[in-house]
CSV table of C-alpha atoms (C1' of nucleotides) in Angstrom, one decimal:
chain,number,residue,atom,x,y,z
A,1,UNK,CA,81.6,14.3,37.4
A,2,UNK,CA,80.2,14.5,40.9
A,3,UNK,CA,79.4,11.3,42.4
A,4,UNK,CA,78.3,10.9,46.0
A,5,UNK,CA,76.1,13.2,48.2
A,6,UNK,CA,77.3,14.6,51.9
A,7,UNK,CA,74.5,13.0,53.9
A,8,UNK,CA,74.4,15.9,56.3
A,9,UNK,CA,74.9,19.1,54.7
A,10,UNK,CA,74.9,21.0,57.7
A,11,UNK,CA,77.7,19.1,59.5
A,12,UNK,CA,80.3,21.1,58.0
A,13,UNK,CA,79.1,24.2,59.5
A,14,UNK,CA,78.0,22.9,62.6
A,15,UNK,CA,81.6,21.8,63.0
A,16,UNK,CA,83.0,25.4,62.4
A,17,UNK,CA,80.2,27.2,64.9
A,18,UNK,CA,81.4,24.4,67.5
A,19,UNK,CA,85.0,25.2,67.0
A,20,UNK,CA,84.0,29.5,67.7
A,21,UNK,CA,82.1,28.1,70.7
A,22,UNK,CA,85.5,26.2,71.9
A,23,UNK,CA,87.8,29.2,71.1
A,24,UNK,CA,85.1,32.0,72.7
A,25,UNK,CA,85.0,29.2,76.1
A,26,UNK,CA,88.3,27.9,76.5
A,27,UNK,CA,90.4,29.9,73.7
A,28,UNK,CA,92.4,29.0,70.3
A,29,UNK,CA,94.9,26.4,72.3
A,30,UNK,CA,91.9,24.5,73.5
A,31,UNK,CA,91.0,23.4,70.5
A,32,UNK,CA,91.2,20.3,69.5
A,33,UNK,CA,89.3,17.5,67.1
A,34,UNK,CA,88.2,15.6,70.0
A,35,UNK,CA,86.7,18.0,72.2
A,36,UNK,CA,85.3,19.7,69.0
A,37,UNK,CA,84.1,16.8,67.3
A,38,UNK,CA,82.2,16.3,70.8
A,39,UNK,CA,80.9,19.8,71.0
A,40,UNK,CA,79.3,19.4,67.3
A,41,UNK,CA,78.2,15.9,68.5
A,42,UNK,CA,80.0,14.5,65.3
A,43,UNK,CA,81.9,11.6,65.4
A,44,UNK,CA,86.4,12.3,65.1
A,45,UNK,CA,86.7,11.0,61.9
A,46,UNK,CA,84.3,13.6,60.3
A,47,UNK,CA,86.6,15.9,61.6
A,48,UNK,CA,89.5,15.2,60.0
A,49,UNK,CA,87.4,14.3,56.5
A,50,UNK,CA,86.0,18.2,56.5
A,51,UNK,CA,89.3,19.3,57.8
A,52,UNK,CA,92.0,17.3,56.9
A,53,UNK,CA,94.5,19.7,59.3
A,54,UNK,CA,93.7,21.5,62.6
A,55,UNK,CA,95.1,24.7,61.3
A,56,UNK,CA,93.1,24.7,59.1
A,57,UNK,CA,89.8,24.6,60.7
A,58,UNK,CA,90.7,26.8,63.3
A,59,UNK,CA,92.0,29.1,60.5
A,60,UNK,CA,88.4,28.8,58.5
A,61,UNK,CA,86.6,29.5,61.6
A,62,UNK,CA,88.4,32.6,62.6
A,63,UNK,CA,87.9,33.8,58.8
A,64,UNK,CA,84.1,33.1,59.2
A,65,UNK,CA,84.0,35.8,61.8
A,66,UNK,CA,85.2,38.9,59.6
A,67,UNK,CA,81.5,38.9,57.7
A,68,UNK,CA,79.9,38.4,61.1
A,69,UNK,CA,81.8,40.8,63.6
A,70,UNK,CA,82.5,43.5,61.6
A,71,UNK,CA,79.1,44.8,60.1
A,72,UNK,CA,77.9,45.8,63.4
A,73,UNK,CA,79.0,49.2,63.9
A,74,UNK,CA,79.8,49.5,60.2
A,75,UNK,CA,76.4,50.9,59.6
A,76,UNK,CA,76.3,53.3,62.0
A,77,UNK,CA,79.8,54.5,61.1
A,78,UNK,CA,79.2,54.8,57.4
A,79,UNK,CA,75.5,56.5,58.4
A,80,UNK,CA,77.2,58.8,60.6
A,81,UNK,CA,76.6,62.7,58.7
A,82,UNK,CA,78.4,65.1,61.7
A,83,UNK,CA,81.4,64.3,64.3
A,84,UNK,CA,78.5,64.6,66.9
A,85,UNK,CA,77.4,60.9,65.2
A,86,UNK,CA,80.7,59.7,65.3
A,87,UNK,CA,81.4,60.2,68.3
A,88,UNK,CA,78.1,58.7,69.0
A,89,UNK,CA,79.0,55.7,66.8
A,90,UNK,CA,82.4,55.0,68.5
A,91,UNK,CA,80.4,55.5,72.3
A,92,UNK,CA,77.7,52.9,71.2
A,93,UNK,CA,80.4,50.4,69.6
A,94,UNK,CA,82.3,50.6,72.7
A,95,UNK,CA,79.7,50.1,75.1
A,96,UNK,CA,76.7,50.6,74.1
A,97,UNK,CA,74.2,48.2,71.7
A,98,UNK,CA,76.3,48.0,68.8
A,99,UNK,CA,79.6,47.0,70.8
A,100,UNK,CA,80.3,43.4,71.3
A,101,UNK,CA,79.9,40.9,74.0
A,102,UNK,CA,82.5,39.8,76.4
A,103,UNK,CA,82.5,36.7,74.8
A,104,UNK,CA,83.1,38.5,70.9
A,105,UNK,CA,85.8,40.5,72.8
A,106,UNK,CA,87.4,37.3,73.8
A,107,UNK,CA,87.4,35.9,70.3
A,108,UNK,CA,89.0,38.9,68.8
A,109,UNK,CA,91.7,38.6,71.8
A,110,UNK,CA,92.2,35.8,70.1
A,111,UNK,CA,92.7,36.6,67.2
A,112,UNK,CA,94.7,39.1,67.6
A,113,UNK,CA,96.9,36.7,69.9
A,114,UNK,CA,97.1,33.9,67.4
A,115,UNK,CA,98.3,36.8,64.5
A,116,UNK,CA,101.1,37.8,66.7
A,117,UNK,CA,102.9,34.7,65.7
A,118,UNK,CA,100.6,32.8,63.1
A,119,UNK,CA,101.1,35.4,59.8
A,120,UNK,CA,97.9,33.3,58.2
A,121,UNK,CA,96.0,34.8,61.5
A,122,UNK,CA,97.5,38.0,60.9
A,123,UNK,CA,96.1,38.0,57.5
A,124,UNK,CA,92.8,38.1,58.7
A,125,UNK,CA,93.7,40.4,61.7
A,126,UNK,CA,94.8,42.5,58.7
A,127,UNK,CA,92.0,42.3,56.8
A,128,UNK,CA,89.0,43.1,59.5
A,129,UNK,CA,91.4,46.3,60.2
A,130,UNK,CA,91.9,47.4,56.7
A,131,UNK,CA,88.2,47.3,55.9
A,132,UNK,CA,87.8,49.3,59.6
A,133,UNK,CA,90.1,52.1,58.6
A,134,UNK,CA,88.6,52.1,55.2
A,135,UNK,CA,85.4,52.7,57.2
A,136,UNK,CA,86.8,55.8,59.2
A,137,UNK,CA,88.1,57.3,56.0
A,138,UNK,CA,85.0,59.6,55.6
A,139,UNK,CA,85.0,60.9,58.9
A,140,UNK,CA,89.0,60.8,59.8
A,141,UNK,CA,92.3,61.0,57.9
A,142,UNK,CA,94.3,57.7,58.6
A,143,UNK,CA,96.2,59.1,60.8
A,144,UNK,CA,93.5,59.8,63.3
A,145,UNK,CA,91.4,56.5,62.7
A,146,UNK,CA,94.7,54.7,63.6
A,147,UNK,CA,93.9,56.3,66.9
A,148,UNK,CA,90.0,55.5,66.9
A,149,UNK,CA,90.9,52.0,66.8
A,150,UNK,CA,93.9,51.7,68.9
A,151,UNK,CA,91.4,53.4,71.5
A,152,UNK,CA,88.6,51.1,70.5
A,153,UNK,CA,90.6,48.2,71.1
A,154,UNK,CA,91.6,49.6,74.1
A,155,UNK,CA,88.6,50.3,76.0
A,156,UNK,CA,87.2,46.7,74.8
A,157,UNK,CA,90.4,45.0,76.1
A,158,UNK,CA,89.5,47.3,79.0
A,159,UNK,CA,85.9,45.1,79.1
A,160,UNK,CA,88.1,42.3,79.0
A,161,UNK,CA,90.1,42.3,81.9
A,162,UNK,CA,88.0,44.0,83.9
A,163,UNK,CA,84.8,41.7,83.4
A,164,UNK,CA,82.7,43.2,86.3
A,165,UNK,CA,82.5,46.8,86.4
A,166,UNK,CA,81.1,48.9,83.4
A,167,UNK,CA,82.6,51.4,82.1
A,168,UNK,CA,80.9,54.7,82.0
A,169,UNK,CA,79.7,56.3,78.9
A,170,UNK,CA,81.1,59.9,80.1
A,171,UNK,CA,84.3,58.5,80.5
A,172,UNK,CA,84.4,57.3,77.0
A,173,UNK,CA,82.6,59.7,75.0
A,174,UNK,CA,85.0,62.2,76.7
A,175,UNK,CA,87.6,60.7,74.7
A,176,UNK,CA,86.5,60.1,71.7
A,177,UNK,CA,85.1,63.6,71.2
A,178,UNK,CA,88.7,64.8,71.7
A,179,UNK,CA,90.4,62.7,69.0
A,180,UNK,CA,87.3,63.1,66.3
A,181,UNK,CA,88.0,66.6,66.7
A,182,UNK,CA,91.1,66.5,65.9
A,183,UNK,CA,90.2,65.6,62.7
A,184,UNK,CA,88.5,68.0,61.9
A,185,UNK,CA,90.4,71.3,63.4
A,186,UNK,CA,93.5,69.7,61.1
A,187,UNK,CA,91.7,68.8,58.0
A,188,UNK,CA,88.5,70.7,58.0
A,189,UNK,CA,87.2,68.8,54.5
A,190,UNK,CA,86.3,65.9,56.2
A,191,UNK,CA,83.0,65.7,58.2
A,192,UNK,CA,82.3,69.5,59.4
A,193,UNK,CA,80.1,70.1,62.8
A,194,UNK,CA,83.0,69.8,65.5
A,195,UNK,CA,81.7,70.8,69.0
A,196,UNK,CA,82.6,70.6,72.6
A,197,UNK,CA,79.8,68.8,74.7
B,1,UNK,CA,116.1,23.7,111.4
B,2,UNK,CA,118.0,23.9,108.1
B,3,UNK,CA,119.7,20.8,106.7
B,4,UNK,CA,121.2,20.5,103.1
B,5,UNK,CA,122.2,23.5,100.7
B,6,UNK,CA,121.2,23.8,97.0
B,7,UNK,CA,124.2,23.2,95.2
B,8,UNK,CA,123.2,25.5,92.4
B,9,UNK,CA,121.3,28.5,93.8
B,10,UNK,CA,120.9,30.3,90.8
B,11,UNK,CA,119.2,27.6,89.3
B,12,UNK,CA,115.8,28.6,90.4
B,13,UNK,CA,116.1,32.1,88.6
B,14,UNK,CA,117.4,30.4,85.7
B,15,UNK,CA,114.7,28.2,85.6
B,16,UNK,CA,112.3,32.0,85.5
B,17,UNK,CA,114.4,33.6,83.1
B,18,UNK,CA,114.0,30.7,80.6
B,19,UNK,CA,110.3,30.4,81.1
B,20,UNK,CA,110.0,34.3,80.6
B,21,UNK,CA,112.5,33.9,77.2
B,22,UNK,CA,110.0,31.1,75.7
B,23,UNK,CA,106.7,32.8,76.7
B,24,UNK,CA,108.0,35.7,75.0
B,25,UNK,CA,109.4,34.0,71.9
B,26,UNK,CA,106.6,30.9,72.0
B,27,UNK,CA,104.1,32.2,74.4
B,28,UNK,CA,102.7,30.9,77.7
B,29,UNK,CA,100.9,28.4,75.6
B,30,UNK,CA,104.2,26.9,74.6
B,31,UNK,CA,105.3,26.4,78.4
B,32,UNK,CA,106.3,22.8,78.8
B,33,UNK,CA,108.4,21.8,81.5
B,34,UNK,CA,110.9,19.9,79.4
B,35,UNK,CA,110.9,22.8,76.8
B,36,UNK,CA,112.3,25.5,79.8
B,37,UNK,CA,114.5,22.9,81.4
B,38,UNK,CA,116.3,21.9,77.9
B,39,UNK,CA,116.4,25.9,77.6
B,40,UNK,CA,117.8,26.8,81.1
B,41,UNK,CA,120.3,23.5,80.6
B,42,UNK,CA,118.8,21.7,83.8
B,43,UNK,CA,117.1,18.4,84.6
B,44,UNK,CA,113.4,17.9,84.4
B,45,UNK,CA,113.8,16.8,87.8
B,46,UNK,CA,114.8,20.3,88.8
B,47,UNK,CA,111.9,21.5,87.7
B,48,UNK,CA,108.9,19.9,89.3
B,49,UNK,CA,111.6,20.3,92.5
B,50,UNK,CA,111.1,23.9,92.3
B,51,UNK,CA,107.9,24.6,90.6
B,52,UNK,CA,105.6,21.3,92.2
B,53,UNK,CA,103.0,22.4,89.2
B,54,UNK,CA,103.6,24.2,86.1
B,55,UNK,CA,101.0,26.7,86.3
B,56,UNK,CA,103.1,27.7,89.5
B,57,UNK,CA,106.0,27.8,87.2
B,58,UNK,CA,104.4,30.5,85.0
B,59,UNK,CA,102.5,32.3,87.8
B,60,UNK,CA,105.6,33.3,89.5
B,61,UNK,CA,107.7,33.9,86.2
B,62,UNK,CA,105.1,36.2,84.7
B,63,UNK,CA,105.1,37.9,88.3
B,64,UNK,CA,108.5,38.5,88.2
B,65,UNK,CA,107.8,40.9,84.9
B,66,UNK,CA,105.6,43.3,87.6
B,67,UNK,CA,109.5,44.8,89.5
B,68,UNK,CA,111.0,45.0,85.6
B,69,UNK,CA,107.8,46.1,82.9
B,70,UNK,CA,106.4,49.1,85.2
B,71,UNK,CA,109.6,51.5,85.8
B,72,UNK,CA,110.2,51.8,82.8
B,73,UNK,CA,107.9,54.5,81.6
B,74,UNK,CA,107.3,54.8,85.5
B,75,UNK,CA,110.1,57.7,86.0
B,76,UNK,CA,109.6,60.6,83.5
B,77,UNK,CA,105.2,60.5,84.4
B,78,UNK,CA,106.2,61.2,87.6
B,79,UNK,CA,109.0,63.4,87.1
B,80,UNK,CA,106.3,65.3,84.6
B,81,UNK,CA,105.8,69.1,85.4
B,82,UNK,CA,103.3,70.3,82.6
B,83,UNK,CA,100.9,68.8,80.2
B,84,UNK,CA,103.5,69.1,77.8
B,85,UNK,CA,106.1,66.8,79.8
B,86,UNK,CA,102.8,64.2,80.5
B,87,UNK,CA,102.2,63.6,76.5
B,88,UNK,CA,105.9,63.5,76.0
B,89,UNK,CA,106.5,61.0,78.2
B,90,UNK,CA,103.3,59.2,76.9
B,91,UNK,CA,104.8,59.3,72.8
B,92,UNK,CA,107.9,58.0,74.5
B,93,UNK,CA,106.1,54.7,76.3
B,94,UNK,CA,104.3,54.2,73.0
B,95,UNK,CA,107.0,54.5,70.5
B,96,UNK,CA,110.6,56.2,71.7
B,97,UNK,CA,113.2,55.2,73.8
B,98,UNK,CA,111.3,54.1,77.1
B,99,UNK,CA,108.6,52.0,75.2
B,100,UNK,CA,108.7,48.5,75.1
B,101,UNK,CA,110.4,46.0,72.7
B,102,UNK,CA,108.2,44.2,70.7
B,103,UNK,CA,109.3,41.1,72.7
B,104,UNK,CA,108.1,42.9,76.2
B,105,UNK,CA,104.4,43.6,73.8
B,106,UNK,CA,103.9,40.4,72.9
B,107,UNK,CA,104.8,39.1,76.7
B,108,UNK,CA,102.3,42.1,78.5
B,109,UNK,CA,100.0,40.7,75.5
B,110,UNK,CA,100.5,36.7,76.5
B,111,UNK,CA,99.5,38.3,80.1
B,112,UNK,CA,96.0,39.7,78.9
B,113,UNK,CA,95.4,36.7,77.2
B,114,UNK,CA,95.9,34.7,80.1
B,115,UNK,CA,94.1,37.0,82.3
B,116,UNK,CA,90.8,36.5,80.5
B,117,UNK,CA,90.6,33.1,81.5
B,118,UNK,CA,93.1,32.9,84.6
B,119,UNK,CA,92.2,35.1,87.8
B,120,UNK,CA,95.5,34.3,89.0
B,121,UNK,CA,97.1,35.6,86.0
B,122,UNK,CA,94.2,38.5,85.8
B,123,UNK,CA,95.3,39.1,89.3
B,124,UNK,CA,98.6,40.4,88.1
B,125,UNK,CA,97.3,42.3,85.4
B,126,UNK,CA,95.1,44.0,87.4
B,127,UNK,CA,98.1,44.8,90.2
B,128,UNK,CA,100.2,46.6,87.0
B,129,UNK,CA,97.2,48.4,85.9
B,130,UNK,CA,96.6,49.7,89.2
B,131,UNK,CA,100.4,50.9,89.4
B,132,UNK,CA,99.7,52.4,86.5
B,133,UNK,CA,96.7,54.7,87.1
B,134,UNK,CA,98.0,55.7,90.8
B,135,UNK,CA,101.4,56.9,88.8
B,136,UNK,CA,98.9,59.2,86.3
B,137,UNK,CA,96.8,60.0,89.1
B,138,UNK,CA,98.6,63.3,89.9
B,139,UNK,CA,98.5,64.5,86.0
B,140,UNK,CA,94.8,63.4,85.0
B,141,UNK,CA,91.7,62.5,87.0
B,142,UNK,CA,91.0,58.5,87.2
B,143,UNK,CA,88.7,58.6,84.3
B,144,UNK,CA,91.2,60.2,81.6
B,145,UNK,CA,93.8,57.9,83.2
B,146,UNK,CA,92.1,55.4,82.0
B,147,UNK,CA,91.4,56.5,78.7
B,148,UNK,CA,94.8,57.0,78.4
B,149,UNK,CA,95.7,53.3,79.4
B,150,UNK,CA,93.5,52.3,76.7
B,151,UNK,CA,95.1,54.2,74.0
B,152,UNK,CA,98.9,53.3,75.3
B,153,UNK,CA,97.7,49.3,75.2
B,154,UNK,CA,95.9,50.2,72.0
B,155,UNK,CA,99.1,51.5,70.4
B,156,UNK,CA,101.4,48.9,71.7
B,157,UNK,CA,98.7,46.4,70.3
B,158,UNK,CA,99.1,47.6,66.9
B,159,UNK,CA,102.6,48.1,67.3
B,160,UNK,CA,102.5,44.1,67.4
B,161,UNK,CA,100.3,43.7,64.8
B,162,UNK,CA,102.7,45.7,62.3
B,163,UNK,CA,105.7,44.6,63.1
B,164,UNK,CA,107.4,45.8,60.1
B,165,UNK,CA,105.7,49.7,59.5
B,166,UNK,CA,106.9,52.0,62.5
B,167,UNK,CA,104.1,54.5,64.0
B,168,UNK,CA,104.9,58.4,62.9
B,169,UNK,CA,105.4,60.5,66.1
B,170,UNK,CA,103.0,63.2,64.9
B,171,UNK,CA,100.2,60.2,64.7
B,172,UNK,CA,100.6,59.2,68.0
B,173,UNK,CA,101.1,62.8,69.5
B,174,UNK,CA,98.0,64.4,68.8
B,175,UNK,CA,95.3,62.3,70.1
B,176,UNK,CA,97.5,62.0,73.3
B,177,UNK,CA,97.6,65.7,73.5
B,178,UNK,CA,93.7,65.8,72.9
B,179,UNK,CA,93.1,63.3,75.5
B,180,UNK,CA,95.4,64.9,78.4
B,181,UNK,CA,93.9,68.5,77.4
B,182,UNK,CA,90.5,67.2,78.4
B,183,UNK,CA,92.2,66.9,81.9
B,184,UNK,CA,93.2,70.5,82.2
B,185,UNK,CA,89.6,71.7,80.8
B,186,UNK,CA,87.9,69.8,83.0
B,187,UNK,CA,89.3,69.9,85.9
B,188,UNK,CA,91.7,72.6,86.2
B,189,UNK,CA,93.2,71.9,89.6
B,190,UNK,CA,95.8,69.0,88.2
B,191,UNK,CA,98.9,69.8,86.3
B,192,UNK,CA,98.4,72.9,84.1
B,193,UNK,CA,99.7,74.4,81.0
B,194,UNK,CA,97.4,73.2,78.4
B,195,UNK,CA,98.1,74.5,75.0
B,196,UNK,CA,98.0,72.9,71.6
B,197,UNK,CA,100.9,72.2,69.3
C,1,DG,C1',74.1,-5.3,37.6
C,2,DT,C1',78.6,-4.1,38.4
C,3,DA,C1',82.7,-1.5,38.8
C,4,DA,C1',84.5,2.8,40.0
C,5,DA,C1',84.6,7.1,42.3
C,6,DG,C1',83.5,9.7,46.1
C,7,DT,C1',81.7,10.1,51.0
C,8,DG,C1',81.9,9.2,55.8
C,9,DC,C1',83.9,7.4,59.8
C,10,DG,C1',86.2,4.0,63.4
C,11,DT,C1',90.7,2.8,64.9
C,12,DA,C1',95.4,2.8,65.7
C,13,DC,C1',99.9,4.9,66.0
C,14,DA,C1',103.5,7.8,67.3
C,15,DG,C1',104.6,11.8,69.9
C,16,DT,C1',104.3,14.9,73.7
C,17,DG,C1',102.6,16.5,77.9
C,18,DG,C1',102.2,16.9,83.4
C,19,DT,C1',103.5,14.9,87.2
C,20,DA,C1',104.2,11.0,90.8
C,21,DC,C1',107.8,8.5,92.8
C,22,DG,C1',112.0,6.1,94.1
C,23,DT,C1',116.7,6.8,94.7
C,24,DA,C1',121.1,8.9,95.5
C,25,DC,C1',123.7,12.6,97.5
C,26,DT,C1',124.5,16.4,101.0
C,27,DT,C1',124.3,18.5,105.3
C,28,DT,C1',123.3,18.7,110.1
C,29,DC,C1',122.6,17.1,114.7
C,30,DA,C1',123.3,13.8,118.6
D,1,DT,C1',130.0,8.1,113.3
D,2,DG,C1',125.8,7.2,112.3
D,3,DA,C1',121.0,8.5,111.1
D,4,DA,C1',117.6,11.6,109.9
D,5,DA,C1',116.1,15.4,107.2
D,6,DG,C1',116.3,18.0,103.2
D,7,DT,C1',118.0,18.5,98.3
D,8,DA,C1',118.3,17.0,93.6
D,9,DC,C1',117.1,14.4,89.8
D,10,DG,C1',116.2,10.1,86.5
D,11,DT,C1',112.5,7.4,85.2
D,12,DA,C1',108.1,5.9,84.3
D,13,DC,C1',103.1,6.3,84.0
D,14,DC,C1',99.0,7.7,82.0
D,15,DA,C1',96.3,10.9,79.5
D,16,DC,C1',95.7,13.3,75.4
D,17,DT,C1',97.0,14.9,71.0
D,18,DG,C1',97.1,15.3,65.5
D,19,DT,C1',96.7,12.6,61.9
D,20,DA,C1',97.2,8.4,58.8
D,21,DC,C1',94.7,4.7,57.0
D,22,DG,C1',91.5,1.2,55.8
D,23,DC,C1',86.9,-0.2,55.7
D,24,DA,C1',82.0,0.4,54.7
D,25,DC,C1',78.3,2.7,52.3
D,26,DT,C1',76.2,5.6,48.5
D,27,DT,C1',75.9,7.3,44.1
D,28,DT,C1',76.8,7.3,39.2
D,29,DA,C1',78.2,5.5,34.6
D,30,DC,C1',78.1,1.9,31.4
DNA sequence: GTAAAGTGCGTACAGTGGTACGTACTTTCA
DNA sequence: TGAAAGTACGTACCACTGTACGCACTTTAC
């Protein structure tokens, strides 16, 4: 029987966008109840009523990124009908108006900082790349889309530590032409249309 | 004029060493001055003696990695002759005998992090990364250099996020070999000998 | 209406952190 | 042989942390 009615149905969530705020600003270590709880202008013990551990929210927030990051260049990947797309897919994800802000970048650094030591992190690390590879699997044998996204990581960490100068899109394309055509001069079933620019 | 002798002289390196053993078992995060002094079996006094702050503590111990992470794969790029000995050397920093330990990943890794947020620490980042595309600079033109810093840190990257599979050679060979060919068809003055396996 | 169950939150506790500081020891110079 | 300067370190302070816990308030069942 439920008895009792949240007041504020919204707090819960407000609490979990404050706590992505905190980790994109100051990073997963800086997050704490009290600075979070101020953040989401809640008061501490609301906190620690919606959830009871820290882990644990910082673990729920982090997993309510994989429905929000990922779908961005998953359309334009799964649209994608010759490598010349692809390529154009991967160029636009990377820099372009699909790829993500310094401040997303940041957040998947930390993620993918956290999972180096926290395996319930990993799990979701794990999971935003299995569905990723899954996406390539049209366009590139597993082997190769192992490559697209060690590159794509790359040239984002690249963003990262190198906040103020752009990269250029010749640089990148350049690149990623090579490696998607790779994939098809060795397995010519997958997506045809291979060209040098 | 100098008065008094440190009765201990190797306790300053000590003191480094441990803070490098528990950034890369902990991470920098995990940096507490009582935590490196238990480990280095010395005072807390000793501590704030030689490192006044802690973030001076770290700075210098995660600068000391700059003389002992780069020569590694720093020797066969520059003793590289042809394309061929370039992408060799490149599978060998990524997964054969001159790459890495996972330990040394996840420590370049706790340096990115940092850098994001640090400029001190971004500072020393950047002075590795600069090491690094000088060293390629006589095999590839800047902009393939840094294409192929991405995919290196790429791979390393996933190397930590799967500890447990191992990367197949052939998977990491190609899309090195596609990349470094893009040097000798652009720009046919560095190293030659571009062929394909 | 009243008791029970559930919701929401203020407070307090125990632990850990960086770092300031006083003190003792050692070396050097007059 | 002092005394000053530098070396080394033990201790203590204060800030901040996660979290346990108890007290109100709201809703529901009888």
């Amino acid at each position: 029987m439920r008895r009792g009615k949240p007041n504020d149905p919204g707090r819960r969530s407000r609490i979990l966008e404050a706590t992505l705020d905190v980790i994109k600003t100051d990073g997963i270590s800086a997050v704490s109840y009290r600075g979070v709880a101020a953040h989401a202008e809640v008061p501490l013990g609301s906190m620690t009523y919606y959830f009871p551990t820290l882990k644990g929210l910082i673990l729920t927030a982090l997993d309510s990124t994989r429905s929000e990051l990922e779908p961005r260049y998953a359309a334009p990947l799964r649209d994608a009908r010759t490598a010349a797309d692809v390529v154009d897919a991967l160029v636009d994800a990377t820099i372009g108006s699909t790829s993500p802000s310094l401040a997303d970048i940041r957040l998947y650094e930390e993620i993918r900082h956290r999972g180096a030591r926290d395996p319930d992190v990993a799990a979701v690390l794990q999971a935003v790349e299995d569905d990723s590879l899954l996406m390539l699997q049209p366009v590139a044998p597993t082997r190769i889309a192992l490559a697209i996204n060690a590159l794509l990581w790359g040239w984002w960490s690249h963003r990262l530590a190198h906040p103020d100068t752009s990269l250029d899109e010749a640089t990148v394309r350049g690149p990623y032409e090579a490696i998607v055509g790779l994939a098809a001069a060795d397995h010519p079933s997958h997506k045809k249309e291979q060209h040098r620019a």
